[in-house]
Amino acid sequence: MTPLEGAIVLLAGMAAGTINTLVGSGTLITFPTLLAFGVPPVTANVSNTIGLVPGSISGAIGYRRELRGQRSRVLRLLSASLLGGLAGAALLLVLPAEVFATVVPVLILLGVALVVAGPRISRWVAVRHDATGGLPHHGAWWVWPSILLAGVYGGYFGAAQGVLLMAIMGIGIQENLQSLNGVKNVLGAAVNGVSGLVFAFVAQVDWQVVLLVAAGSVLGGQIGAGVGRRLSDAWLRGFIVVVGLAALVAFVLG
């Protein structure tokens, strides 16, 4: 990787760390960037997952104020995310690389679609959230298995995992959405962390990519928890969609 390419990957990691903290779609920035520089799809995916772990932790720390009073809820949902992340990582390793290469365009398109639909999903979630009452502290019965499935998706690929988590928790848990966003950052960090740990031992990892993405994502996590709160959601979503669609076209044509 040339110095210029390294700098671009570092910046992509920073953008991903910021976006993951706010929206949860950072993989749609870093993964296409790695593909553009010739990193094989599976290697790009596992290296990106490991690299984003420090950024996810950074974002979770940045939202620590919103996590106060949610210890028991976080621990309960964390078990679902950890199990789901392990299952998703296992699927990526067990299934042939050709399967991943085949489904990547679908996963990218799904991630882009979720980002595009994000504002509508958020409005719908807010309405359902306000109309929901009398739920237990941990949420409706279906929240835990839904978080588990979101973890499987996140362990396998992970683009727009945060959108899924916010939709699940926003509907099924009676809590303000800023506090749930803090929980989302913890769960995302858990999925990336457990799947990244598996990948580090048994998958082919590009450690140069990991270091660059990690360094950028840590800075981005803090930006997302601070200055990033003031950024325009429309600008962020537009940027993600453009990069995601460009990645989809390049992957299909390549």
GROMACS .gro file of N, CA and C in nm, residues 78-170:
model
  279
   78LEU      N    1  -2.610  -0.742   2.587
   78LEU     CA    2  -2.472  -0.772   2.546
   78LEU      C    3  -2.455  -0.921   2.520
   79SER      N    4  -2.522  -1.004   2.598
   79SER     CA    5  -2.511  -1.149   2.578
   79SER      C    6  -2.564  -1.188   2.439
   80ALA      N    7  -2.671  -1.123   2.394
   80ALA     CA    8  -2.725  -1.151   2.261
   80ALA      C    9  -2.628  -1.107   2.152
   81SER      N   10  -2.569  -0.989   2.168
   81SER     CA   11  -2.476  -0.938   2.067
   81SER      C   12  -2.351  -1.024   2.058
   82LEU      N   13  -2.300  -1.070   2.173
   82LEU     CA   14  -2.180  -1.152   2.173
   82LEU      C   15  -2.205  -1.286   2.103
   83LEU      N   16  -2.317  -1.350   2.135
   83LEU     CA   17  -2.351  -1.477   2.070
   83LEU      C   18  -2.374  -1.458   1.921
   84GLY      N   19  -2.445  -1.352   1.885
   84GLY     CA   20  -2.471  -1.325   1.744
   84GLY      C   21  -2.343  -1.295   1.668
   85GLY      N   22  -2.255  -1.216   1.728
   85GLY     CA   23  -2.128  -1.184   1.662
   85GLY      C   24  -2.044  -1.308   1.637
   86LEU      N   25  -2.041  -1.400   1.736
   86LEU     CA   26  -1.968  -1.525   1.719
   86LEU      C   27  -2.026  -1.609   1.606
   87ALA      N   28  -2.160  -1.615   1.600
   87ALA     CA   29  -2.225  -1.694   1.495
   87ALA      C   30  -2.198  -1.633   1.357
   88GLY      N   31  -2.205  -1.501   1.347
   88GLY     CA   32  -2.179  -1.435   1.219
   88GLY      C   33  -2.036  -1.456   1.173
   89ALA      N   34  -1.941  -1.447   1.267
   89ALA     CA   35  -1.800  -1.470   1.232
   89ALA      C   36  -1.779  -1.614   1.186
   90ALA      N   37  -1.845  -1.708   1.253
   90ALA     CA   38  -1.833  -1.849   1.215
   90ALA      C   39  -1.887  -1.872   1.074
   91LEU      N   40  -1.999  -1.808   1.042
   91LEU     CA   41  -2.055  -1.821   0.908
   91LEU      C   42  -1.957  -1.771   0.802
   92LEU      N   43  -1.894  -1.658   0.829
   92LEU     CA   44  -1.800  -1.602   0.733
   92LEU      C   45  -1.682  -1.696   0.710
   93LEU      N   46  -1.638  -1.763   0.816
   93LEU     CA   47  -1.522  -1.850   0.805
   93LEU      C   48  -1.556  -1.987   0.748
   94VAL      N   49  -1.674  -2.036   0.778
   94VAL     CA   50  -1.713  -2.170   0.734
   94VAL      C   51  -1.757  -2.172   0.589
   95LEU      N   52  -1.833  -2.072   0.548
   95LEU     CA   53  -1.881  -2.068   0.411
   95LEU      C   54  -1.767  -2.033   0.315
   96PRO      N   55  -1.767  -2.085   0.194
   96PRO     CA   56  -1.661  -2.056   0.097
   96PRO      C   57  -1.652  -1.907   0.068
   97ALA      N   58  -1.531  -1.861   0.034
   97ALA     CA   59  -1.511  -1.719   0.002
   97ALA      C   60  -1.599  -1.675  -0.115
   98GLU      N   61  -1.627  -1.770  -0.205
   98GLU     CA   62  -1.711  -1.738  -0.321
   98GLU      C   63  -1.851  -1.696  -0.278
   99VAL      N   64  -1.899  -1.754  -0.168
   99VAL     CA   65  -2.033  -1.718  -0.118
   99VAL      C   66  -2.033  -1.572  -0.073
  100PHE      N   67  -1.930  -1.533   0.002
  100PHE     CA   68  -1.922  -1.395   0.047
  100PHE      C   69  -1.913  -1.299  -0.071
  101ALA      N   70  -1.828  -1.334  -0.169
  101ALA     CA   71  -1.814  -1.249  -0.287
  101ALA      C   72  -1.946  -1.236  -0.362
  102THR      N   73  -2.027  -1.340  -0.359
  102THR     CA   74  -2.156  -1.338  -0.428
  102THR      C   75  -2.257  -1.250  -0.356
  103VAL      N   76  -2.257  -1.258  -0.222
  103VAL     CA   77  -2.360  -1.185  -0.147
  103VAL      C   78  -2.318  -1.043  -0.112
  104VAL      N   79  -2.191  -1.007  -0.130
  104VAL     CA   80  -2.147  -0.872  -0.097
  104VAL      C   81  -2.229  -0.764  -0.166
  105PRO      N   82  -2.254  -0.774  -0.298
  105PRO     CA   83  -2.338  -0.670  -0.360
  105PRO      C   84  -2.475  -0.656  -0.294
  106VAL      N   85  -2.535  -0.770  -0.256
  106VAL     CA   86  -2.665  -0.766  -0.190
  106VAL      C   87  -2.653  -0.699  -0.054
  107LEU      N   88  -2.547  -0.732   0.020
  107LEU     CA   89  -2.527  -0.672   0.152
  107LEU      C   90  -2.501  -0.523   0.143
  108ILE      N   91  -2.421  -0.482   0.045
  108ILE     CA   92  -2.396  -0.339   0.026
  108ILE      C   93  -2.526  -0.267  -0.008
  109LEU      N   94  -2.603  -0.327  -0.100
  109LEU     CA   95  -2.730  -0.266  -0.139
  109LEU      C   96  -2.826  -0.259  -0.021
  110LEU      N   97  -2.828  -0.363   0.063
  110LEU     CA   98  -2.911  -0.361   0.182
  110LEU      C   99  -2.868  -0.250   0.278
  111GLY      N  100  -2.737  -0.237   0.296
  111GLY     CA  101  -2.686  -0.132   0.383
  111GLY      C  102  -2.723   0.006   0.333
  112VAL      N  103  -2.707   0.029   0.201
  112VAL     CA  104  -2.743   0.158   0.142
  112VAL      C  105  -2.893   0.183   0.158
  113ALA      N  106  -2.974   0.080   0.134
  113ALA     CA  107  -3.120   0.095   0.146
  113ALA      C  108  -3.159   0.133   0.289
  114LEU      N  109  -3.093   0.071   0.388
  114LEU     CA  110  -3.123   0.103   0.527
  114LEU      C  111  -3.084   0.246   0.560
  115VAL      N  112  -2.972   0.291   0.504
  115VAL     CA  113  -2.929   0.429   0.528
  115VAL      C  114  -3.028   0.527   0.465
  116VAL      N  115  -3.069   0.498   0.340
  116VAL     CA  116  -3.165   0.585   0.271
  116VAL      C  117  -3.297   0.589   0.349
  117ALA      N  118  -3.340   0.474   0.398
  117ALA     CA  119  -3.467   0.466   0.470
  117ALA      C  120  -3.453   0.509   0.615
  118GLY      N  121  -3.331   0.542   0.657
  118GLY     CA  122  -3.306   0.576   0.796
  118GLY      C  123  -3.399   0.681   0.854
  119PRO      N  124  -3.416   0.797   0.789
  119PRO     CA  125  -3.505   0.899   0.846
  119PRO      C  126  -3.648   0.850   0.861
  120ARG      N  127  -3.698   0.778   0.762
  120ARG     CA  128  -3.834   0.725   0.771
  120ARG      C  129  -3.845   0.621   0.883
  121ILE      N  130  -3.742   0.535   0.891
  121ILE     CA  131  -3.740   0.436   0.999
  121ILE      C  132  -3.737   0.506   1.135
  122SER      N  133  -3.655   0.611   1.145
  122SER     CA  134  -3.643   0.684   1.271
  122SER      C  135  -3.776   0.748   1.311
  123ARG      N  136  -3.846   0.807   1.214
  123ARG     CA  137  -3.976   0.869   1.244
  123ARG      C  138  -4.076   0.764   1.289
  124TRP      N  139  -4.076   0.650   1.219
  124TRP     CA  140  -4.168   0.542   1.255
  124TRP      C  141  -4.136   0.487   1.394
  125VAL      N  142  -4.006   0.471   1.420
  125VAL     CA  143  -3.963   0.422   1.551
  125VAL      C  144  -4.004   0.520   1.660
  126ALA      N  145  -3.986   0.651   1.633
  126ALA     CA  146  -4.022   0.751   1.733
  126ALA      C  147  -4.171   0.746   1.766
  127VAL      N  148  -4.255   0.729   1.663
  127VAL     CA  149  -4.399   0.721   1.686
  127VAL      C  150  -4.433   0.597   1.767
  128ARG      N  151  -4.378   0.483   1.726
  128ARG     CA  152  -4.403   0.359   1.798
  128ARG      C  153  -4.348   0.367   1.941
  129HIS      N  154  -4.232   0.432   1.953
  129HIS     CA  155  -4.167   0.445   2.084
  129HIS      C  156  -4.255   0.525   2.180
  130ASP      N  157  -4.310   0.638   2.132
  130ASP     CA  158  -4.394   0.722   2.216
  130ASP      C  159  -4.526   0.653   2.251
  131ALA      N  160  -4.572   0.566   2.161
  131ALA     CA  161  -4.701   0.500   2.184
  131ALA      C  162  -4.688   0.377   2.273
  132THR      N  163  -4.564   0.335   2.297
  132THR     CA  164  -4.541   0.213   2.375
  132THR      C  165  -4.533   0.247   2.523
  133GLY      N  166  -4.601   0.172   2.602
  133GLY     CA  167  -4.597   0.196   2.747
  133GLY      C  168  -4.605   0.064   2.822
  134GLY      N  169  -4.560   0.066   2.945
  134GLY     CA  170  -4.572  -0.051   3.030
  134GLY      C  171  -4.478  -0.164   2.996
  135LEU      N  172  -4.373  -0.139   2.917
  135LEU     CA  173  -4.278  -0.245   2.886
  135LEU      C  174  -4.184  -0.268   3.003
  136PRO      N  175  -4.135  -0.392   3.021
  136PRO     CA  176  -4.035  -0.416   3.125
  136PRO      C  177  -3.906  -0.340   3.095
  137HIS      N  178  -3.822  -0.325   3.196
  137HIS     CA  179  -3.698  -0.247   3.181
  137HIS      C  180  -3.612  -0.299   3.067
  138HIS      N  181  -3.606  -0.431   3.050
  138HIS     CA  182  -3.522  -0.490   2.946
  138HIS      C  183  -3.588  -0.487   2.809
  139GLY      N  184  -3.716  -0.449   2.802
  139GLY     CA  185  -3.785  -0.440   2.674
  139GLY      C  186  -3.879  -0.558   2.650
  140ALA      N  187  -3.943  -0.554   2.534
  140ALA     CA  188  -4.036  -0.661   2.496
  140ALA      C  189  -3.960  -0.793   2.482
  141TRP      N  190  -4.033  -0.905   2.486
  141TRP     CA  191  -3.971  -1.037   2.485
  141TRP      C  192  -3.889  -1.062   2.359
  142TRP      N  193  -3.930  -0.998   2.248
  142TRP     CA  194  -3.865  -1.025   2.119
  142TRP      C  195  -3.738  -0.942   2.098
  143VAL      N  196  -3.707  -0.852   2.189
  143VAL     CA  197  -3.589  -0.766   2.170
  143VAL      C  198  -3.461  -0.848   2.174
  144TRP      N  199  -3.447  -0.938   2.274
  144TRP     CA  200  -3.323  -1.016   2.287
  144TRP      C  201  -3.295  -1.101   2.163
  145PRO      N  202  -3.392  -1.182   2.114
  145PRO     CA  203  -3.362  -1.260   1.993
  145PRO      C  204  -3.338  -1.173   1.870
  146SER      N  205  -3.401  -1.056   1.864
  146SER     CA  206  -3.379  -0.966   1.750
  146SER      C  207  -3.238  -0.908   1.754
  147ILE      N  208  -3.191  -0.874   1.875
  147ILE     CA  209  -3.052  -0.827   1.890
  147ILE      C  210  -2.954  -0.938   1.853
  148LEU      N  211  -2.990  -1.062   1.886
  148LEU     CA  212  -2.907  -1.177   1.849
  148LEU      C  213  -2.893  -1.186   1.697
  149LEU      N  214  -3.003  -1.174   1.624
  149LEU     CA  215  -2.999  -1.181   1.477
  149LEU      C  216  -2.922  -1.064   1.419
  150ALA      N  217  -2.939  -0.946   1.477
  150ALA     CA  218  -2.861  -0.831   1.430
  150ALA      C  219  -2.712  -0.854   1.452
  151GLY      N  220  -2.678  -0.924   1.561
  151GLY     CA  221  -2.539  -0.958   1.587
  151GLY      C  222  -2.483  -1.055   1.485
  152VAL      N  223  -2.565  -1.151   1.441
  152VAL     CA  224  -2.522  -1.245   1.336
  152VAL      C  225  -2.490  -1.168   1.208
  153TYR      N  226  -2.579  -1.076   1.172
  153TYR     CA  227  -2.555  -0.992   1.054
  153TYR      C  228  -2.428  -0.910   1.072
  154GLY      N  229  -2.411  -0.851   1.190
  154GLY     CA  230  -2.294  -0.768   1.214
  154GLY      C  231  -2.164  -0.847   1.213
  155GLY      N  232  -2.168  -0.969   1.266
  155GLY     CA  233  -2.048  -1.051   1.266
  155GLY      C  234  -2.008  -1.097   1.127
  156TYR      N  235  -2.108  -1.109   1.039
  156TYR     CA  236  -2.080  -1.154   0.902
  156TYR      C  237  -2.034  -1.040   0.813
  157PHE      N  238  -2.100  -0.925   0.822
  157PHE     CA  239  -2.062  -0.811   0.738
  157PHE      C  240  -2.073  -0.680   0.813
  158GLY      N  241  -2.191  -0.643   0.860
  158GLY     CA  242  -2.201  -0.533   0.956
  158GLY      C  243  -2.244  -0.397   0.906
  159ALA      N  244  -2.253  -0.375   0.774
  159ALA     CA  245  -2.294  -0.243   0.726
  159ALA      C  246  -2.436  -0.211   0.771
  160ALA      N  247  -2.453  -0.093   0.833
  160ALA     CA  248  -2.584  -0.045   0.881
  160ALA      C  249  -2.639  -0.129   0.995
  161GLN      N  250  -2.552  -0.200   1.066
  161GLN     CA  251  -2.595  -0.275   1.184
  161GLN      C  252  -2.659  -0.181   1.286
  162GLY      N  253  -2.603  -0.060   1.298
  162GLY     CA  254  -2.654   0.035   1.395
  162GLY      C  255  -2.797   0.076   1.367
  163VAL      N  256  -2.833   0.086   1.238
  163VAL     CA  257  -2.971   0.121   1.202
  163VAL      C  258  -3.066   0.012   1.250
  164LEU      N  259  -3.026  -0.113   1.230
  164LEU     CA  260  -3.109  -0.225   1.276
  164LEU      C  261  -3.124  -0.224   1.428
  165LEU      N  262  -3.014  -0.202   1.499
  165LEU     CA  263  -3.018  -0.202   1.644
  165LEU      C  264  -3.109  -0.092   1.698
  166MET      N  265  -3.101   0.027   1.639
  166MET     CA  266  -3.184   0.137   1.686
  166MET      C  267  -3.332   0.112   1.657
  167ALA      N  268  -3.360   0.048   1.543
  167ALA     CA  269  -3.500   0.016   1.512
  167ALA      C  270  -3.555  -0.084   1.612
  168ILE      N  271  -3.477  -0.187   1.643
  168ILE     CA  272  -3.521  -0.290   1.738
  168ILE      C  273  -3.544  -0.231   1.877
  169MET      N  274  -3.444  -0.160   1.927
  169MET     CA  275  -3.454  -0.108   2.063
  169MET      C  276  -3.554   0.007   2.074
  170GLY      N  277  -3.561   0.090   1.970
  170GLY     CA  278  -3.652   0.203   1.974
  170GLY      C  279  -3.797   0.160   1.983
   0.00000   0.00000   0.00000
